[in-house]
Every structure is written in C-alpha cells, then in structure tokens.
Amino acid sequence: KSHAVMNSLKSMMPSQCNVVRDGMPRRIPAAELVIGDIVLLKGGDRIPADLRLIQTSGLKVESSSLTGEPDAFEMSVAHTHDEPHESKNLAFNTSQCTEGSAVCV
C-alpha cells in the first residue's frame, strides 16, 4: 500500500521548472534543482520543491495533496506562523500554484 502512495506522490511532482541561474531565466528538469536556486512560479505551475517565498504577486496555492484542504490560499512573503506548514511564506512540493506569481528560494 505504501508503494502505491509513493507512486501517486511521484506522479504529482513536476518534471520541469523555471529558475534563474547566472542571471538568466531557464527551464530545467525539476530533479536538477539545488539549494539556492531562484525558482519562478506562475499560475498553473506545480511547486517543484519546498520553497521560501521572497516576492509574490497575487499568489494563491492549493495544497490538497498534503493537507486534504481543497481551497487555494493567498500566500505572501510575511512569516505568519512559527509552524512551517502554517506560515504563508512557505510553499511545499507537489502543491499547485493556482494564480499569481512568485520568486522563491
């Protein structure tokens, strides 16, 4: 049963993501993300890693794959809670960016 759950989560992982490297925007395989990459998100993107938001514009994220909650929530750069999964400045792998945009690390 756990094998089926892991396969289900794996299928939700994005294959590609947008980053800024060497000052240039690039599209890379999500598996090639490294700590310190600047990740660019926009509506429709699946979040490729656990990310800290450093700039947002109307960003909403839906995290039902992790929380079971079907609603998208507005996110911001503000640290709003001591529990990481409750704070509005963190977006987690496999969540969905439903609208807006963000710059993250």
CSV table of C-alpha atoms in Angstrom, one decimal:
chain,number,residue,atom,x,y,z
A,1,LYS,CA,0.0,0.0,0.0
A,2,SER,CA,2.8,2.4,0.8
A,3,HIS,CA,4.3,1.7,-2.6
A,4,ALA,CA,1.1,2.9,-4.2
A,5,VAL,CA,1.1,6.1,-2.1
A,6,MET,CA,4.7,6.8,-3.1
A,7,ASN,CA,3.9,6.3,-6.8
A,8,SER,CA,0.9,8.6,-6.5
A,9,LEU,CA,3.0,11.3,-5.0
A,10,LYS,CA,5.8,10.8,-7.6
A,11,SER,CA,3.2,11.3,-10.4
A,12,MET,CA,2.3,14.7,-8.8
A,13,MET,CA,5.9,16.0,-9.0
A,14,PRO,CA,6.6,18.4,-11.9
A,15,SER,CA,9.1,17.3,-14.5
A,16,GLN,CA,10.2,20.9,-15.3
A,17,CYS,CA,10.5,24.2,-13.5
A,18,ASN,CA,11.6,27.8,-14.2
A,19,VAL,CA,14.7,29.1,-12.4
A,20,VAL,CA,17.2,32.0,-12.6
A,21,ARG,CA,20.8,30.8,-12.9
A,22,ASP,CA,23.7,33.0,-13.8
A,23,GLY,CA,21.2,35.9,-14.0
A,24,MET,CA,19.3,34.2,-16.8
A,25,PRO,CA,15.8,32.6,-16.7
A,26,ARG,CA,16.0,28.9,-17.7
A,27,ARG,CA,13.6,25.9,-17.8
A,28,ILE,CA,15.3,22.9,-16.2
A,29,PRO,CA,14.3,19.4,-15.0
A,30,ALA,CA,12.9,19.7,-11.5
A,31,ALA,CA,15.2,17.0,-10.4
A,32,GLU,CA,18.1,19.3,-11.1
A,33,LEU,CA,17.1,22.0,-8.6
A,34,VAL,CA,19.7,22.7,-6.0
A,35,ILE,CA,19.7,24.7,-2.8
A,36,GLY,CA,20.0,28.3,-3.5
A,37,ASP,CA,18.3,28.2,-6.9
A,38,ILE,CA,15.9,31.1,-7.6
A,39,VAL,CA,12.6,29.5,-8.6
A,40,LEU,CA,10.0,31.4,-10.6
A,41,LEU,CA,6.3,30.3,-10.2
A,42,LYS,CA,3.2,31.3,-12.1
A,43,GLY,CA,-0.4,30.2,-12.1
A,44,GLY,CA,-0.7,26.6,-13.2
A,45,ASP,CA,2.7,25.5,-12.0
A,46,ARG,CA,3.1,22.6,-9.7
A,47,ILE,CA,5.6,23.5,-6.9
A,48,PRO,CA,8.8,21.6,-7.6
A,49,ALA,CA,10.3,21.7,-4.1
A,50,ASP,CA,9.7,23.2,-0.6
A,51,LEU,CA,10.3,26.9,-1.2
A,52,ARG,CA,10.5,30.1,0.7
A,53,LEU,CA,8.7,33.0,-1.0
A,54,ILE,CA,10.8,36.1,-1.4
A,55,GLN,CA,8.4,38.0,-3.8
A,56,THR,CA,4.7,37.5,-4.6
A,57,SER,CA,2.1,39.0,-6.8
A,58,GLY,CA,-1.4,37.7,-6.2
A,59,LEU,CA,-0.1,34.2,-5.4
A,60,LYS,CA,-2.6,31.5,-4.4
A,61,VAL,CA,-1.5,28.0,-3.6
A,62,GLU,CA,-3.7,24.9,-3.3
A,63,SER,CA,-2.1,22.1,-1.1
A,64,SER,CA,-4.7,19.4,-1.1
A,65,SER,CA,-2.1,16.8,-1.9
A,66,LEU,CA,-0.6,17.5,1.5
A,67,THR,CA,-3.5,18.8,3.7
A,68,GLY,CA,-6.7,17.5,2.1
A,69,GLU,CA,-8.0,21.1,2.0
A,70,PRO,CA,-9.3,21.8,-1.5
A,71,ASP,CA,-9.2,25.6,-1.3
A,72,ALA,CA,-6.4,27.7,-2.6
A,73,PHE,CA,-4.9,30.2,-0.1
A,74,GLU,CA,-3.3,33.5,-0.7
A,75,MET,CA,0.4,33.4,0.1
A,76,SER,CA,2.9,36.2,1.0
A,77,VAL,CA,6.5,36.9,2.0
A,78,ALA,CA,5.4,37.5,5.6
A,79,HIS,CA,6.3,34.9,8.2
A,80,THR,CA,2.9,34.4,9.7
A,81,HIS,CA,3.3,31.3,12.0
A,82,ASP,CA,6.0,29.5,13.9
A,83,GLU,CA,4.8,26.2,12.5
A,84,PRO,CA,6.3,26.0,8.9
A,85,HIS,CA,3.2,24.3,7.4
A,86,GLU,CA,1.0,27.1,8.8
A,87,SER,CA,3.1,30.1,7.6
A,88,LYS,CA,2.1,32.0,4.5
A,89,ASN,CA,5.7,32.4,3.3
A,90,LEU,CA,6.4,28.7,2.5
A,91,ALA,CA,5.1,26.7,-0.4
A,92,PHE,CA,5.5,22.9,-0.4
A,93,ASN,CA,6.5,20.4,-3.0
A,94,THR,CA,3.5,18.9,-5.0
A,95,SER,CA,1.3,21.9,-4.1
A,96,GLN,CA,-0.3,23.8,-7.1
A,97,CYS,CA,0.1,27.5,-7.8
A,98,THR,CA,-3.4,28.4,-8.9
A,99,GLU,CA,-2.9,32.0,-9.7
A,100,GLY,CA,-0.5,34.9,-9.4
A,101,SER,CA,3.3,34.6,-9.5
A,102,ALA,CA,6.2,34.3,-7.1
A,103,VAL,CA,10.0,34.3,-6.8
A,104,CYS,CA,11.3,31.8,-4.3
A,105,VAL,CA,14.4,30.0,-3.0
